[in-house]
Backbone as CSV, one residue per row, in Angstrom:
resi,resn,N_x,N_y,N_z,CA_x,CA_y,CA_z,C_x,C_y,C_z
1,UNK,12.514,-101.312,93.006,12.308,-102.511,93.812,13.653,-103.153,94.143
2,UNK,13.760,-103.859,94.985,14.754,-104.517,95.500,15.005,-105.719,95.459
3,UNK,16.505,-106.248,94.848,16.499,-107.663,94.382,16.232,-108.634,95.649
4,UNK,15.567,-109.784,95.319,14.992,-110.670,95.980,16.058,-111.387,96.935
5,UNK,16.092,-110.940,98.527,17.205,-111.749,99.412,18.010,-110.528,100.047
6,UNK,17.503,-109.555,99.454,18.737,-108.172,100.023,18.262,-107.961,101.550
7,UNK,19.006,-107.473,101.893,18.378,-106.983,103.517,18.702,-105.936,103.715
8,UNK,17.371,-104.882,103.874,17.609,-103.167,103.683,18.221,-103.172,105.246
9,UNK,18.559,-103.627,106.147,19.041,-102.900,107.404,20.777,-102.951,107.182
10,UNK,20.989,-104.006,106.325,22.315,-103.598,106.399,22.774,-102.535,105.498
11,UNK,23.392,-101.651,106.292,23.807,-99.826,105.693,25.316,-100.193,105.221
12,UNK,25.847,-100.606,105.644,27.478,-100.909,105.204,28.039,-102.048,104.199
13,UNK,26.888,-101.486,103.054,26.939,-102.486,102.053,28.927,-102.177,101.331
14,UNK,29.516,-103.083,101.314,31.021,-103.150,100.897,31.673,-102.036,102.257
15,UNK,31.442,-102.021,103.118,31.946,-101.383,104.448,32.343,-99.693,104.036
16,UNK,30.986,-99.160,103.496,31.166,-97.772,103.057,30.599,-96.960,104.500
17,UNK,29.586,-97.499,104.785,28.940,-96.605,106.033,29.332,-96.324,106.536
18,UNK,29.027,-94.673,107.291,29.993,-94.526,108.287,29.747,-95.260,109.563
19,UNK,31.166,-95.001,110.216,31.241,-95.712,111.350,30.317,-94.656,112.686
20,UNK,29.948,-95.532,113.430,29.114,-94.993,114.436,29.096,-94.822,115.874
21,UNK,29.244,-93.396,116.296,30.430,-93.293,117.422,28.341,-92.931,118.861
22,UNK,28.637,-93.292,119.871,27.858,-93.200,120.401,28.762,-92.190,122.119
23,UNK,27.557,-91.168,122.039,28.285,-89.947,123.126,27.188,-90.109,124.115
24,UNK,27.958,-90.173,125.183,27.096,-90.484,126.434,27.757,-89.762,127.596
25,UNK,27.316,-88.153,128.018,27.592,-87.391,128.102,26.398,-86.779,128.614
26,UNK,26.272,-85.948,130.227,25.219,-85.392,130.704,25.054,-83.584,130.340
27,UNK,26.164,-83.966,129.523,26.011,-81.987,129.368,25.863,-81.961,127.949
28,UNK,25.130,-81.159,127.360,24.924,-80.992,125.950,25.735,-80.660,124.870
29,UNK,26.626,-79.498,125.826,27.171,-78.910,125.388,28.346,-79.958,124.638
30,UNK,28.780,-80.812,125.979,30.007,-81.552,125.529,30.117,-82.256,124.413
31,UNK,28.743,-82.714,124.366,28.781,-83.744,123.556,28.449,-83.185,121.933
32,UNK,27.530,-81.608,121.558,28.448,-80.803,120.889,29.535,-80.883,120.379
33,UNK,30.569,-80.346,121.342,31.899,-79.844,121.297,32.007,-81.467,120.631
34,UNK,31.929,-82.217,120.996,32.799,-83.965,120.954,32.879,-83.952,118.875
35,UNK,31.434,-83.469,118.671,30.525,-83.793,117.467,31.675,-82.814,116.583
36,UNK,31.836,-81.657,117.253,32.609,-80.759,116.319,33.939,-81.304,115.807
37,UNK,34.655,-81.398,116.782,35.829,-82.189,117.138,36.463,-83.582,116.152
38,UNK,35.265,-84.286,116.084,35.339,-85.301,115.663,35.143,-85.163,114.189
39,UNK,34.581,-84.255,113.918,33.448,-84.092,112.214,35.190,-84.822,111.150
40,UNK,36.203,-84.490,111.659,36.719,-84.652,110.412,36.724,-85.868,110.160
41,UNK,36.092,-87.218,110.509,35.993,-88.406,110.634,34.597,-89.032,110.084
42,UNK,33.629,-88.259,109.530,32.550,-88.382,109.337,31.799,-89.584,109.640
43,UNK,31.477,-89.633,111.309,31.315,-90.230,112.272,29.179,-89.907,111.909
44,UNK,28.760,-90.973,112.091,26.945,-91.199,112.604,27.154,-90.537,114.140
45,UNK,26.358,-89.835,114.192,26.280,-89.525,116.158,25.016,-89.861,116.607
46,UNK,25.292,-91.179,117.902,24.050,-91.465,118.595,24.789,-90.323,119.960
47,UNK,23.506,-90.078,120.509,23.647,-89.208,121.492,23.064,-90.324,123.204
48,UNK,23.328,-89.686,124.216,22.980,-90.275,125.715,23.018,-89.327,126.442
49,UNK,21.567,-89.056,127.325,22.306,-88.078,128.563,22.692,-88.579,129.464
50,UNK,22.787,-90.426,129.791,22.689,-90.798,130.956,23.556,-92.193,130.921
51,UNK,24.478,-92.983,131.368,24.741,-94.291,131.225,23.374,-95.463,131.028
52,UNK,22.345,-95.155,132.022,21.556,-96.071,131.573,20.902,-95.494,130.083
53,UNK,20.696,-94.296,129.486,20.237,-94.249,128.450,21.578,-94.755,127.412
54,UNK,22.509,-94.803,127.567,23.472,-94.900,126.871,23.646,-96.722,126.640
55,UNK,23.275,-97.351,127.878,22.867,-98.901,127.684,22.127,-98.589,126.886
56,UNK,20.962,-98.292,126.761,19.607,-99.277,125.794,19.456,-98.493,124.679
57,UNK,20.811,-97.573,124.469,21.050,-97.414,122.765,22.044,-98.211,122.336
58,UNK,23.071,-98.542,122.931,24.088,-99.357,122.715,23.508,-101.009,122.490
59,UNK,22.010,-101.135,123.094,21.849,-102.747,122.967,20.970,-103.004,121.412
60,UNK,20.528,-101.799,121.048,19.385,-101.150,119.796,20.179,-101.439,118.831
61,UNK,21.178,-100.407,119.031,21.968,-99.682,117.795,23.502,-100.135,117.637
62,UNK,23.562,-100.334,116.004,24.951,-100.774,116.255,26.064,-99.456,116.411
63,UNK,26.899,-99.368,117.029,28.066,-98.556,117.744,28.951,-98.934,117.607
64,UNK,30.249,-98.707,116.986,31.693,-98.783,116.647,32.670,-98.354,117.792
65,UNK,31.757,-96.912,118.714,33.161,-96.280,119.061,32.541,-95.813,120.308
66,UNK,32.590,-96.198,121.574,31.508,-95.272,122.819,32.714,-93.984,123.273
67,UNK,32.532,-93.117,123.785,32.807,-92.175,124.511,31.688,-91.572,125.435
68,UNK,32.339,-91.757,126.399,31.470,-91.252,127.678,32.173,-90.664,129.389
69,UNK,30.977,-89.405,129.732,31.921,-89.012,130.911,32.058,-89.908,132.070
70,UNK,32.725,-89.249,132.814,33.087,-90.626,134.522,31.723,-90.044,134.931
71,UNK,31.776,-88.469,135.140,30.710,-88.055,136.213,29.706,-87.835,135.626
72,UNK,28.590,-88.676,135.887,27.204,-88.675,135.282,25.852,-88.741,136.800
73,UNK,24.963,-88.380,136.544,24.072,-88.675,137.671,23.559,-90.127,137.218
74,UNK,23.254,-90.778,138.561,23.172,-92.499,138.564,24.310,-92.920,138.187
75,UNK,24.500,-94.214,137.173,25.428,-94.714,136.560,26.718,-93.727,136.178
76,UNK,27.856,-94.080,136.509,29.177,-93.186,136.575,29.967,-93.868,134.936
77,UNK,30.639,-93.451,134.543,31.426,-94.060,133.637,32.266,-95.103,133.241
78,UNK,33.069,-95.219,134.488,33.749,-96.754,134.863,32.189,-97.952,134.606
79,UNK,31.178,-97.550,135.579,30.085,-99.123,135.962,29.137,-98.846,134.475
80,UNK,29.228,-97.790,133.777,28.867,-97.997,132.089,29.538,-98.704,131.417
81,UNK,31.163,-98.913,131.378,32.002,-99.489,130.820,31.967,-101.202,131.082
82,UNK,31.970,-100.753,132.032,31.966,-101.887,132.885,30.808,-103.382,132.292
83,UNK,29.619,-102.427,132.195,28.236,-102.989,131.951,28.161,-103.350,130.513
84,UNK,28.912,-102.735,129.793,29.264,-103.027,128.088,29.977,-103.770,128.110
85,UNK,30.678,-104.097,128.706,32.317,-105.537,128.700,31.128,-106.974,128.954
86,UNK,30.429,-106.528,129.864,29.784,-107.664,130.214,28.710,-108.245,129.749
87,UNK,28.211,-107.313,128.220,27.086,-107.271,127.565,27.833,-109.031,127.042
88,UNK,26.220,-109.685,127.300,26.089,-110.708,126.343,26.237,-110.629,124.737
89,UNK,26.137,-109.273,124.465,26.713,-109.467,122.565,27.736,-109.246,122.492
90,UNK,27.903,-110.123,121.486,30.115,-110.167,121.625,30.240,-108.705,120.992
91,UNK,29.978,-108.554,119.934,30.190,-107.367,119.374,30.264,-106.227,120.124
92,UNK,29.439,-105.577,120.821,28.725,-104.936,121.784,30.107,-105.131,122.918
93,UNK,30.222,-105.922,123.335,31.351,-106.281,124.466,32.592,-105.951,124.195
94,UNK,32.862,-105.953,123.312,34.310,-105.748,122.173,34.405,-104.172,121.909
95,UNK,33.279,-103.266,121.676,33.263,-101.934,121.218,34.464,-100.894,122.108
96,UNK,35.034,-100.186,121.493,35.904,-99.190,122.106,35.837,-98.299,123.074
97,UNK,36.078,-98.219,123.649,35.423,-96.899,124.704,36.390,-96.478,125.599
98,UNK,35.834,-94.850,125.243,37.047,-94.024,125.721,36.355,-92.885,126.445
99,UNK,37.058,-92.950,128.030,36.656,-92.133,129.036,37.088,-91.357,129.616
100,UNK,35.688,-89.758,129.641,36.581,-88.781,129.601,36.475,-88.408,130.905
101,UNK,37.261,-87.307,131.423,36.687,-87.007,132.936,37.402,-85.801,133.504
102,UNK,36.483,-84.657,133.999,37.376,-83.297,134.712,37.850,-83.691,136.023
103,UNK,38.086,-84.918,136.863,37.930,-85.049,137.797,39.245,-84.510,138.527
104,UNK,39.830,-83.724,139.990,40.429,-83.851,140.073,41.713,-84.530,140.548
105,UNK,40.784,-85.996,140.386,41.631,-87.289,141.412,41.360,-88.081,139.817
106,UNK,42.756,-87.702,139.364,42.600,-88.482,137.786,42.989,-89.818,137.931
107,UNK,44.097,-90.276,138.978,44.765,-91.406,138.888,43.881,-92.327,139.426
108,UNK,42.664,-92.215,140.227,41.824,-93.088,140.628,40.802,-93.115,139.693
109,UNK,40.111,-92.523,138.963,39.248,-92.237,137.829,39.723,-93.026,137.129
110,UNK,41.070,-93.066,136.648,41.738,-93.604,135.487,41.828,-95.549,135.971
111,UNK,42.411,-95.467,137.089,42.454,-96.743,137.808,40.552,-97.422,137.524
112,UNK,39.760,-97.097,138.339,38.272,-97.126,137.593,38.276,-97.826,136.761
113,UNK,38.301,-96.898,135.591,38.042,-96.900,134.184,38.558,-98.244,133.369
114,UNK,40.326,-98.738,134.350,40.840,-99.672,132.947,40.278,-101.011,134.235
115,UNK,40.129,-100.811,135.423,39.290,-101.710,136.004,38.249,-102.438,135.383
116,UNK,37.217,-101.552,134.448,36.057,-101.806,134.154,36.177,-101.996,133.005
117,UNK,37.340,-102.018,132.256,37.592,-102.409,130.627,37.696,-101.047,129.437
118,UNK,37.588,-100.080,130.174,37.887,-99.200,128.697,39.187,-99.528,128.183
119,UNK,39.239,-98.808,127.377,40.277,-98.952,125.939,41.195,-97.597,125.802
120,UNK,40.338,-96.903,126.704,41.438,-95.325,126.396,40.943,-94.299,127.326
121,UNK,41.942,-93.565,128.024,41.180,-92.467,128.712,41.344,-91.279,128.427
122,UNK,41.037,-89.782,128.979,41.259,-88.443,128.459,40.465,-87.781,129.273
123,UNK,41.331,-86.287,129.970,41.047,-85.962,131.062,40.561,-84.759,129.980
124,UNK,39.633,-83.708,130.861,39.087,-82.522,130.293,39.612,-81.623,130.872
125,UNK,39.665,-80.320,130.705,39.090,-80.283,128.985,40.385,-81.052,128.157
126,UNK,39.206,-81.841,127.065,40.059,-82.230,125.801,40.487,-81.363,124.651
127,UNK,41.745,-81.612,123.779,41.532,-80.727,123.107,41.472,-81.110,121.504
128,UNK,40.876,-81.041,120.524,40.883,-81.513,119.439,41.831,-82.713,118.746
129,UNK,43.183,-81.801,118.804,43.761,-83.082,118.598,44.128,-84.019,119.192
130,UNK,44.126,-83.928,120.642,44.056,-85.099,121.530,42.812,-85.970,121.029
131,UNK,42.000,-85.422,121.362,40.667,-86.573,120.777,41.072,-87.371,119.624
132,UNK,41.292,-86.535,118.895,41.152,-87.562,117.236,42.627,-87.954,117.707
133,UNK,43.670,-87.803,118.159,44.325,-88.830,117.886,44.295,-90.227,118.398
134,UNK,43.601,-90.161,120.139,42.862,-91.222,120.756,41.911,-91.999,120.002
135,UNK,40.894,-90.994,119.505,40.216,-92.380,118.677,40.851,-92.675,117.746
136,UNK,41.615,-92.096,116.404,42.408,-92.449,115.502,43.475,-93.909,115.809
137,UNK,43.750,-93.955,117.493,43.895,-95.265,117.904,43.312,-96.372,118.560
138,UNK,42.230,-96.058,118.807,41.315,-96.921,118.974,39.989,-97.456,118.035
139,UNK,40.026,-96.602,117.340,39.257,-96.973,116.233,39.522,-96.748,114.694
140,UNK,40.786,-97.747,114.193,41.266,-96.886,112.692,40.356,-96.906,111.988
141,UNK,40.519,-95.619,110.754,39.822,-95.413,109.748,39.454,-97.352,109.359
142,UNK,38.125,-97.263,108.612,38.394,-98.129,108.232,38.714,-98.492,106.675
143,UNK,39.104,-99.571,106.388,40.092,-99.788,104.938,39.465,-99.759,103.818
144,UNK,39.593,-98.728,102.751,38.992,-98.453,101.544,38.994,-100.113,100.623
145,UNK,38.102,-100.779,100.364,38.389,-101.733,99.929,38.704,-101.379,97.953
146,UNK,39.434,-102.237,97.771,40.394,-102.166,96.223,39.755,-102.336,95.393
147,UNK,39.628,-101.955,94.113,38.983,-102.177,93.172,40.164,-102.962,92.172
């Protein structure tokens, strides 16, 4: 049983949980590859095939770290970013996000992107350690607390 006043939703009791990276990404594969990539970080993975599915997990679920592509069908990556800056939850508004994109007009993609508030960009293909070192700066480990 559970002492009287606890609240089972919070998972990051003394900030052990992992942190929770949300992939919003129309190809499966990528977002795969992202999962592999990332493992050495032992990252929660929410998944998205779509910017709007990627909103109404992001408004659900709490998310530490977004990554998502430019080219998506409907909603593009920049007006996802975009739509998270402007989220009424501060938290939510504040979250990291880093956008990826094969496009071959990078400097306008990229222009886009810090238009609409991301935090970091990265053209594809990515390659492992590019990734983790991007998020490694946008989202540090977080701090083992002291005993």
């Amino acid at each position: 049983s559970r002492p009287t006043g606890s609240t089972p939703t919070v998972r990051q009791a003394g900030g052990t949980g992992p942190q929770r990276v949300l992939l919003v990404d129309d190809s499966r594969s990528i977002r795969t590859l992202l999962k592999i990539y990332l493992m050495a970080r032992s990252f929660e993975f929410l998944e998205a095939e779509s910017a709007e599915e990627g909103l109404k997990v992001a408004e659900v679920e709490q998310v530490d770290l977004i990554l998502t592509d430019f080219h998506m069908d409907g909603m593009n990556g920049a007006d996802f970013a975009g739509q998270i800056r402007a989220s009424t939850n501060a938290r939510l508004s504040k979250v990291p996000i880093l956008m990826m994109t094969g496009d071959p007009n990078v400097a306008e993609v990229r222009a886009l992107g810090q238009k609409a508030g991301i935090s970091a960009f990265v053209r594809k293909p990515v390659s492992c350690a590019q990734l983790m070192t991007l998020v490694d700066t946008i989202l540090p480990l977080p701090r083992a607390t002291a005993k």
